[in-house]
Short mmCIF file of C-alpha atoms and ligand atoms in Angstrom, two decimals:
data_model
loop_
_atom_site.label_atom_id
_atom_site.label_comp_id
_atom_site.label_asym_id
_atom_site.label_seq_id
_atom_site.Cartn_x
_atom_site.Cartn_y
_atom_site.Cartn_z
CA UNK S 1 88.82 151.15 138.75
CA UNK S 2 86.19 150.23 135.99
CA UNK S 3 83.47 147.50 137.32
CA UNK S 4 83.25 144.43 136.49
CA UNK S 5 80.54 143.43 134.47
CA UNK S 6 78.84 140.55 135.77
CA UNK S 7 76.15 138.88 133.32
CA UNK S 8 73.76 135.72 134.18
CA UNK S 9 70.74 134.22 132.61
CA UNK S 10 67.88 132.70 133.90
CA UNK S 11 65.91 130.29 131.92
CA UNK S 12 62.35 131.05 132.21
CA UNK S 13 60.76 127.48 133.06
CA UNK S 14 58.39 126.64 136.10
CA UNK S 15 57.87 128.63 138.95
CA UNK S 16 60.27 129.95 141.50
CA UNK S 17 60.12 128.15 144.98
CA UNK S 18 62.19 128.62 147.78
CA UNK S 19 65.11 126.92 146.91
CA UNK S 20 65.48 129.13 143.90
CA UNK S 21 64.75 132.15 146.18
CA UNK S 22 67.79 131.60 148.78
CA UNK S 23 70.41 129.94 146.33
CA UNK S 24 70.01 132.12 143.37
CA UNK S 25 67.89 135.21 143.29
CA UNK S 26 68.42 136.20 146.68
CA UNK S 27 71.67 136.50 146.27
CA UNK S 28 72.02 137.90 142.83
CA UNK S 29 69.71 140.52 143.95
CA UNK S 30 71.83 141.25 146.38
CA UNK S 31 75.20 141.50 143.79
CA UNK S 32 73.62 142.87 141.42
CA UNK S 33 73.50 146.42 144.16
CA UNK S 34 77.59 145.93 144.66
CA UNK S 35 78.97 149.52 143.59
CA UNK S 36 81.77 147.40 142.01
CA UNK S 37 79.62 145.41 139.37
CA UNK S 38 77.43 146.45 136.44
CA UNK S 39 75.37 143.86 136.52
CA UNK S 40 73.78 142.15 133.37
CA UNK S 41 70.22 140.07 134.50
CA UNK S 42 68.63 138.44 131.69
CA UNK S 43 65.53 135.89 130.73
CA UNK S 44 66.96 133.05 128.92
CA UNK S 45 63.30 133.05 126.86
CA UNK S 46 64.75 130.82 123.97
CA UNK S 47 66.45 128.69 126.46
CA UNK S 48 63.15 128.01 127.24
CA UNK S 49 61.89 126.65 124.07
CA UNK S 50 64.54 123.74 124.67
CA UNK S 51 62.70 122.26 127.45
CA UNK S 52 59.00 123.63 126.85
CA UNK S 53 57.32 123.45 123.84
CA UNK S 54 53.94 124.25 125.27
CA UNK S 55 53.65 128.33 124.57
CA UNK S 56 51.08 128.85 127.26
CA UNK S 57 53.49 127.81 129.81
CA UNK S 58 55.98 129.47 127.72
CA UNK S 59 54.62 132.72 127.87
CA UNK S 60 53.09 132.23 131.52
CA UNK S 61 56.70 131.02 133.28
CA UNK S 62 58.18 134.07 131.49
CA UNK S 63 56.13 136.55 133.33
CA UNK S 64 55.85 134.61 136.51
CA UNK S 65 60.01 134.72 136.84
CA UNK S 66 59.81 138.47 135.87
CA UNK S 67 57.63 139.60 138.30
CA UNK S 68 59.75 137.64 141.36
CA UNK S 69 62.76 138.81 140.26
CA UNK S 70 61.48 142.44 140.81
CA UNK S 71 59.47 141.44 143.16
CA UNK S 72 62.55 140.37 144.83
CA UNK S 73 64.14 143.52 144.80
CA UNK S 74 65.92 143.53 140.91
CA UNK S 75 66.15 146.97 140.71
CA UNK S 76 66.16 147.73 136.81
CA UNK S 77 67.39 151.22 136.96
CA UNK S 78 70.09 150.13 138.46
CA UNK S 79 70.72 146.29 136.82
CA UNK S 80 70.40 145.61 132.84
CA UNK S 81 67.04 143.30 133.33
CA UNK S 82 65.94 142.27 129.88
CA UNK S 83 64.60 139.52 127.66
CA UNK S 84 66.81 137.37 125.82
CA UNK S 85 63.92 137.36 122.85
CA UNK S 86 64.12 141.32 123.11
CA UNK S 87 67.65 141.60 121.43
CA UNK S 88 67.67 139.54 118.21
CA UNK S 89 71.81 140.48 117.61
CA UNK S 90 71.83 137.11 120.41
CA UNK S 91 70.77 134.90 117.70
CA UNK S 92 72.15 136.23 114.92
CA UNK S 93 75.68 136.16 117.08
CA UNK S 94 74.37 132.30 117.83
CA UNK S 95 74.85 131.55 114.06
CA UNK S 96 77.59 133.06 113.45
CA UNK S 97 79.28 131.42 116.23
CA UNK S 98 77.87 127.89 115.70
CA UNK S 99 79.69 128.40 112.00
CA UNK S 100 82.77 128.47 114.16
CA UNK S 101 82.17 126.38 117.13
CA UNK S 102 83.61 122.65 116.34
CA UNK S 103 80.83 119.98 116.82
CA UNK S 104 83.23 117.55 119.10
CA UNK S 105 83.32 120.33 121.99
CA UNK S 106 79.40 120.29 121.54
CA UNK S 107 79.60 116.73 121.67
CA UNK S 108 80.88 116.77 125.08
CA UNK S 109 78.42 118.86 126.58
CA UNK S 110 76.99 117.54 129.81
CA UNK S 111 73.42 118.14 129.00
CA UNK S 112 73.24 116.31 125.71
CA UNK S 113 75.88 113.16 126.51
CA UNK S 114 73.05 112.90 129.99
CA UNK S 115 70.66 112.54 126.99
CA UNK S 116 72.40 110.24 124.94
CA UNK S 117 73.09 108.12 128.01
CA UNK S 118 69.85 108.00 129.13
CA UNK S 119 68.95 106.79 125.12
CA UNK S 120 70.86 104.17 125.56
CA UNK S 121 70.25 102.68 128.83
CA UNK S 122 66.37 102.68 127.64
CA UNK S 123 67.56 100.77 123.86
CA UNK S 124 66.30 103.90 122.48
CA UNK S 125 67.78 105.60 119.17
CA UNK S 126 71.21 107.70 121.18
CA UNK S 127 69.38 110.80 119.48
CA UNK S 128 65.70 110.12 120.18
CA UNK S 129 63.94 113.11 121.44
CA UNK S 130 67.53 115.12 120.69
CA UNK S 131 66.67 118.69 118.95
CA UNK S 132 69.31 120.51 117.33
CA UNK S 133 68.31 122.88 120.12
CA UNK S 134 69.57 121.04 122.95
CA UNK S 135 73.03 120.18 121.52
CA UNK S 136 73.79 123.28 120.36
CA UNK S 137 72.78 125.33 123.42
CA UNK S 138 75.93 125.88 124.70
CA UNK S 139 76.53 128.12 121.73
CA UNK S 140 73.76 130.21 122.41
CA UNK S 141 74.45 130.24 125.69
CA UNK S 142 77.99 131.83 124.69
CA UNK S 143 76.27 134.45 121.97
CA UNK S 144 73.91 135.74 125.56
CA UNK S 145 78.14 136.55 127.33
CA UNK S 146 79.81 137.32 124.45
CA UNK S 147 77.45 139.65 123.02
CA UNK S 148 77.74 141.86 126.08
CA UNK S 149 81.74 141.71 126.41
CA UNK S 150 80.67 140.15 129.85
CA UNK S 151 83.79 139.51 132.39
CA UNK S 152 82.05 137.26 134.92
CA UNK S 153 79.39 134.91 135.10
CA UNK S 154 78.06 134.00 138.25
CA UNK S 155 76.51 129.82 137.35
CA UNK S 156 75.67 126.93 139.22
CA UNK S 157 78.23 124.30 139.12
CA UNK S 158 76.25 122.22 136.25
CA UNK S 159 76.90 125.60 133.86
CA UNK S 160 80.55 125.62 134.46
CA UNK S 161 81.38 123.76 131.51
CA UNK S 162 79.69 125.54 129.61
CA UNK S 163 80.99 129.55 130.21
CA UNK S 164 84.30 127.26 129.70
CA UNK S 165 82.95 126.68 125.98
CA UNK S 166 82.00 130.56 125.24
CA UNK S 167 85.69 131.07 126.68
CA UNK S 168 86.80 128.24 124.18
CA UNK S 169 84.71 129.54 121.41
CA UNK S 170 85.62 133.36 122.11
CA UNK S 171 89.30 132.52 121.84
CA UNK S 172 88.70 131.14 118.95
CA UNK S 173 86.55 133.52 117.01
CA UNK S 174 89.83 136.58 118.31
CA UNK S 175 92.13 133.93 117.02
CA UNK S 176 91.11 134.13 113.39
CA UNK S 177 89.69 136.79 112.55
CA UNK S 178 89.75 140.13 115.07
CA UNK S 179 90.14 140.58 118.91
CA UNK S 180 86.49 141.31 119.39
CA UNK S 181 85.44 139.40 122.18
CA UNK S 182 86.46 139.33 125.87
CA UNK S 183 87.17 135.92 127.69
CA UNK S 184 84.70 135.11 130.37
CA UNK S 185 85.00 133.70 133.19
CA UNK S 186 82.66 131.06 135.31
CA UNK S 187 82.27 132.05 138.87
CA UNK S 188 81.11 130.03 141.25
CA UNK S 189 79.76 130.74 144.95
CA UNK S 190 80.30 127.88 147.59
CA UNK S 191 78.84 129.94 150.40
CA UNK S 192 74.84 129.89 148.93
CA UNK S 193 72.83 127.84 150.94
CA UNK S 194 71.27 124.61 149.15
CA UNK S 195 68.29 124.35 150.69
CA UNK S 196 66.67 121.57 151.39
CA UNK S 197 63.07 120.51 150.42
CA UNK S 198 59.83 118.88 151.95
CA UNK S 199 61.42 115.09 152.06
CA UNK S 200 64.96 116.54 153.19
CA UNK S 201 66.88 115.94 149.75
CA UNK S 202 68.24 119.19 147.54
CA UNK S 203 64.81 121.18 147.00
CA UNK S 204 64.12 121.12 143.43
CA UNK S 205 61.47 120.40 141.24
CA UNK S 206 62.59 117.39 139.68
CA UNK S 207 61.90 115.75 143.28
CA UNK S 208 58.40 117.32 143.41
CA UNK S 209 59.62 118.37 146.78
CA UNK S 210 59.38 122.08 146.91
CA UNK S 211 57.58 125.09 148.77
CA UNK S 212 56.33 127.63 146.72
CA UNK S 213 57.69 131.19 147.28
CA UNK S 214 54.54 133.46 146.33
CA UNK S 215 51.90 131.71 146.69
CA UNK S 216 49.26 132.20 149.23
CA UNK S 217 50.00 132.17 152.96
CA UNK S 218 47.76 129.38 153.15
CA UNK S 219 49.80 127.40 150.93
CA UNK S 220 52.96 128.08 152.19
CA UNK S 221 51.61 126.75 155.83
CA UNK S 222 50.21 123.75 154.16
CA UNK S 223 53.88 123.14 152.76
CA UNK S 224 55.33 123.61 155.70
CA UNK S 225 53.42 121.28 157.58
CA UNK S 226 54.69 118.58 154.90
CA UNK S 227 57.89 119.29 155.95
CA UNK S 228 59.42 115.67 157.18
CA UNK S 229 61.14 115.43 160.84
CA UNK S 230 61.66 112.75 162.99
CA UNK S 231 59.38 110.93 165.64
CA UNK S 232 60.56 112.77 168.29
CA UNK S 233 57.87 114.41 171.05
CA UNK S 234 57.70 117.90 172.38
CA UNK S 235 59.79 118.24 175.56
CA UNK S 236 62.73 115.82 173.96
CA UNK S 237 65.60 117.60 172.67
CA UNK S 238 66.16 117.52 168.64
CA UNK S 239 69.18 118.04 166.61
CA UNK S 240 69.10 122.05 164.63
CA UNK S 241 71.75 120.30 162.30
CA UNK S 242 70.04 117.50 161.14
CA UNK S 243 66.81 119.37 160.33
CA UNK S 244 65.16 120.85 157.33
CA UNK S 245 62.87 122.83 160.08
CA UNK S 246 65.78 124.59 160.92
CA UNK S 247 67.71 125.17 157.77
CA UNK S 248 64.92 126.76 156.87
CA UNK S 249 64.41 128.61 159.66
CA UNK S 250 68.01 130.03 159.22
CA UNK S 251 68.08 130.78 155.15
CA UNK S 252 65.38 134.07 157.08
CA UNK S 253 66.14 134.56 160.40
CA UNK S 254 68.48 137.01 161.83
CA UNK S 255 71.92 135.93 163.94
CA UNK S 256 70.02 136.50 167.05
CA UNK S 257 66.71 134.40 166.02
CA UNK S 258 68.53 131.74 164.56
CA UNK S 259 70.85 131.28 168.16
CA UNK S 260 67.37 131.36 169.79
CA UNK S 261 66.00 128.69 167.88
CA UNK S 262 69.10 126.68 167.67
CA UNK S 263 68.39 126.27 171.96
CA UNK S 264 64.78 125.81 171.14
CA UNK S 265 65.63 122.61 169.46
CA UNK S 266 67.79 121.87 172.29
CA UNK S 267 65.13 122.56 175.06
CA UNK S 268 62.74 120.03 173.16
CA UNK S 269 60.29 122.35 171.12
CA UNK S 270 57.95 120.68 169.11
CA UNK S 271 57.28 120.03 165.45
CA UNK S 272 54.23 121.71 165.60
CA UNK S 273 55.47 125.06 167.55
CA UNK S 274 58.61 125.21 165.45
CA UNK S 275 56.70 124.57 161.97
CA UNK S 276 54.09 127.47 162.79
CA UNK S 277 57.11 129.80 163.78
CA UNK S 278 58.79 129.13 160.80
CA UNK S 279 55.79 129.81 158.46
CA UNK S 280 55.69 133.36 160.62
CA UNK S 281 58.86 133.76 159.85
CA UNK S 282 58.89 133.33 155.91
CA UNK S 283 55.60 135.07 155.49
CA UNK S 284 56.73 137.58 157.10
CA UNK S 285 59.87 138.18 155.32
CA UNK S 286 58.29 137.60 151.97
CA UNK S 287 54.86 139.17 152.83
CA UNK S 288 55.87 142.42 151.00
CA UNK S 289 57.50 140.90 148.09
CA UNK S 290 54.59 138.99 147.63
CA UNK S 291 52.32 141.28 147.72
CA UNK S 292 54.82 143.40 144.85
CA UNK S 293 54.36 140.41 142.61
CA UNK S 294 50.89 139.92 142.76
CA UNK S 295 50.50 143.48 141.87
CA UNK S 296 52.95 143.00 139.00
CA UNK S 297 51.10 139.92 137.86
CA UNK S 298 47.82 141.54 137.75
CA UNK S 299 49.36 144.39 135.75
CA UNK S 300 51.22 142.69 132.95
CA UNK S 301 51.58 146.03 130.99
CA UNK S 302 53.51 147.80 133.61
CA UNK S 303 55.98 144.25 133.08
CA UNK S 304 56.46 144.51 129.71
CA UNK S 305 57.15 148.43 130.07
CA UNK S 306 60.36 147.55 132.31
CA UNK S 307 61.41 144.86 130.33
CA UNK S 308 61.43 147.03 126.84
CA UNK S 309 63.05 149.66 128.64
CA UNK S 310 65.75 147.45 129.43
CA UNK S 311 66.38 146.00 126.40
CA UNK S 312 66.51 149.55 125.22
CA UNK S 313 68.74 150.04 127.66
CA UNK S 314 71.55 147.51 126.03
CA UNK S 315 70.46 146.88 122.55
CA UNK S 316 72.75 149.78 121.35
CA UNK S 317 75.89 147.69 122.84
CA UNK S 318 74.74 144.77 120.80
CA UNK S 319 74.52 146.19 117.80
CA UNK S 320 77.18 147.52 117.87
CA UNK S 321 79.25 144.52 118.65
CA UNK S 322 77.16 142.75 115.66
CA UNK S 323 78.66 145.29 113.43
CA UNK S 324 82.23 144.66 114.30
CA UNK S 325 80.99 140.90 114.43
CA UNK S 326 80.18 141.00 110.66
CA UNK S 327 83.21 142.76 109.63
CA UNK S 328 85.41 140.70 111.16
CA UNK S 329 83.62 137.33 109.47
CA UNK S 330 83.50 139.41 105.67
CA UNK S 331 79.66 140.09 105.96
CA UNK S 332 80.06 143.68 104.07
CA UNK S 333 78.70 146.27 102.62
CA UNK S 334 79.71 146.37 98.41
CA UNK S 335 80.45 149.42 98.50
CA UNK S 336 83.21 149.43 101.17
N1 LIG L 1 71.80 127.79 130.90
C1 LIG L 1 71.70 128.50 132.14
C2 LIG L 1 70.97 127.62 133.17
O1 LIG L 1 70.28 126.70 132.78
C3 LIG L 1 70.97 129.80 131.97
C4 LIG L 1 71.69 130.69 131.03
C5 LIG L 1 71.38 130.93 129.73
C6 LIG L 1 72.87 131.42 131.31
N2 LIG L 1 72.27 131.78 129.18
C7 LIG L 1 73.19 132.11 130.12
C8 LIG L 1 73.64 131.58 132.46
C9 LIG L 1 74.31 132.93 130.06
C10 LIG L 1 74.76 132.39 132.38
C11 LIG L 1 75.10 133.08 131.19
O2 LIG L 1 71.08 127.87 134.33
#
């Protein structure tokens, strides 16, 4: 049986924090080692530029979310881990593909109508603030699968939408003119933990609510200690289910720890105790990765070494995609 091959971008804005850790690179890590898949990890770099404009933090978030994702265990001898910037047959794919994408299905993605709503519940102009950048995205976000002929592409629920529109546009593009691209498909994982952040809600920047995943130890305990409970004392017996103490707690532990702590909550432990066990836990679980990263950030040479040898790695594929690409759509040599 041939594998499956399983492609995913991440878009290389602000730092990683927990939440990221445990719902998405965690697990893709742990995918990405599946003797089944041929896995396809890439830094959505120009995804960036549609949120950031600022090119320190441009350049700066790009090698912070390098270094954790082999920090995290990304093995890239093993996984095709390269920069979207790296393989310039993306863009070119992008235009050629936006010359055949209709502008009503771009008009219905989620990200720009959110936009355009928000426009007009301020009075503003519907397109103020709009770049051609963020409306179109979707397109480039189907040149990053098509290019690599991917099959399936693990997303959040917010980006099923749009692997339907690289589908859409795919079709398409075999339609008229040539059979070149395969359909992908979204796939989506209910069983990853959402983990929750310092006030309770979904942990997530946008809610300033976060712990940082490698920082220093001594910020990770300060985090923790902002971690929200209830009132209740030591000695009085607190609900595992209905705390972010313990979610966290069991996103690390082990079946056996987690049982254990589960009847510590029972038997009354308190904030304190369980909030100083729980930063043992994570630090230690993380302690090595962490130390892997900060050796990867001090060394930013040795990063860019892995991530041209993986765009090395699959730049041949693209180009030659490209070439059947520009056939297909009459870009020609004369002479043939
Ligand atoms: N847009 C995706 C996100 O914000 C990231 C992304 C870019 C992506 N290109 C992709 C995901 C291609 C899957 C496939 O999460």
């Amino acid at each position: 049986m041939s594998k499956r091959r399983v492609l995913t971008g991440i878009t290389t804005t602000g730092t990683p924090h927990l939440g990221n850790y445990v719902g998405a690179i965690r697990p893709a890590v742990a995918a990405s080692k599946s003797p089944d898949v041929d896995a396809y990890l890439f830094l959505a770099d120009y995804h960036a530029l549609i949120k950031c404009q600022n090119p320190e933090t441009v350049a700066e978030s790009s090698r912070q979310i390098a270094a954790t994702w082999l920090a995290s265990g990304l093995d890239p001898n093993k996984a095709h881990f390269y920069r979207q910037s790296d393989i310039p047959e993306i863009t070119e794919l992008c235009w050629i593909l936006t010359c055949n994408a209709a502008k009503g299905l771009m008009n219905r993605a989620h990200a720009y109508k959110a936009a355009v709503q928000q426009n007009e519940e301020a009075g503003e102009d519907p397109d103020y603030a709009v770049t051609m950048g963020l409306f179109s995205y979707p397109v480039l976000m189907a040149a990053d699968i098509l290019v690599f002929n991917a099959h399936d592409v693990p997303v959040g629920r917010d980006q099923i939408q749009h692997v339907e529109m690289a589908r859409d546009i795919a079709q398409r593009f075999n339609h008229n003119f040539k059979p070149v691209f395969t359909l992908p498909q979204a796939v989506v994982d209910d069983n990853v933990a959402v983990l929750q952040g310092l006030d309770g809600r979904k942990m997530s920047k946008t809610y300033g609510n976060t712990i940082p995943l490698f920082e220093t130890p001594k910020k990770l305990q300060k985090a923790i200690n902002k971690i929200k409970t209830n009132l209740l004392e030591p000695g009085e017996p607190k609900d595992p289910d209905d705390s972010t103490v313990f979610q966290l707690w069991s996103a690390f532990a082990c079946d056996d720890a987690r049982a254990e702590m589960r009847e510590a909550f029972l038997q009354g432990i308190g904030w304190g105790d369980a909030k100083k066990k729980l930063f043992e836990l994570i630090d230690q679980s993380l302690g090595e990765s962490r130390e892997r990263y900060q050796q990867m950030m001090t060394n930013p040479q040795q990063l860019e070494d892995v991530l041209q040898a993986g765009a090395k790695r699959v730049r041949s594929q693209a180009t030659e995609l490209l070439a059947e690409v520009r056939d297909a759509v009459g870009l020609r040599p004369y002479s043939r």
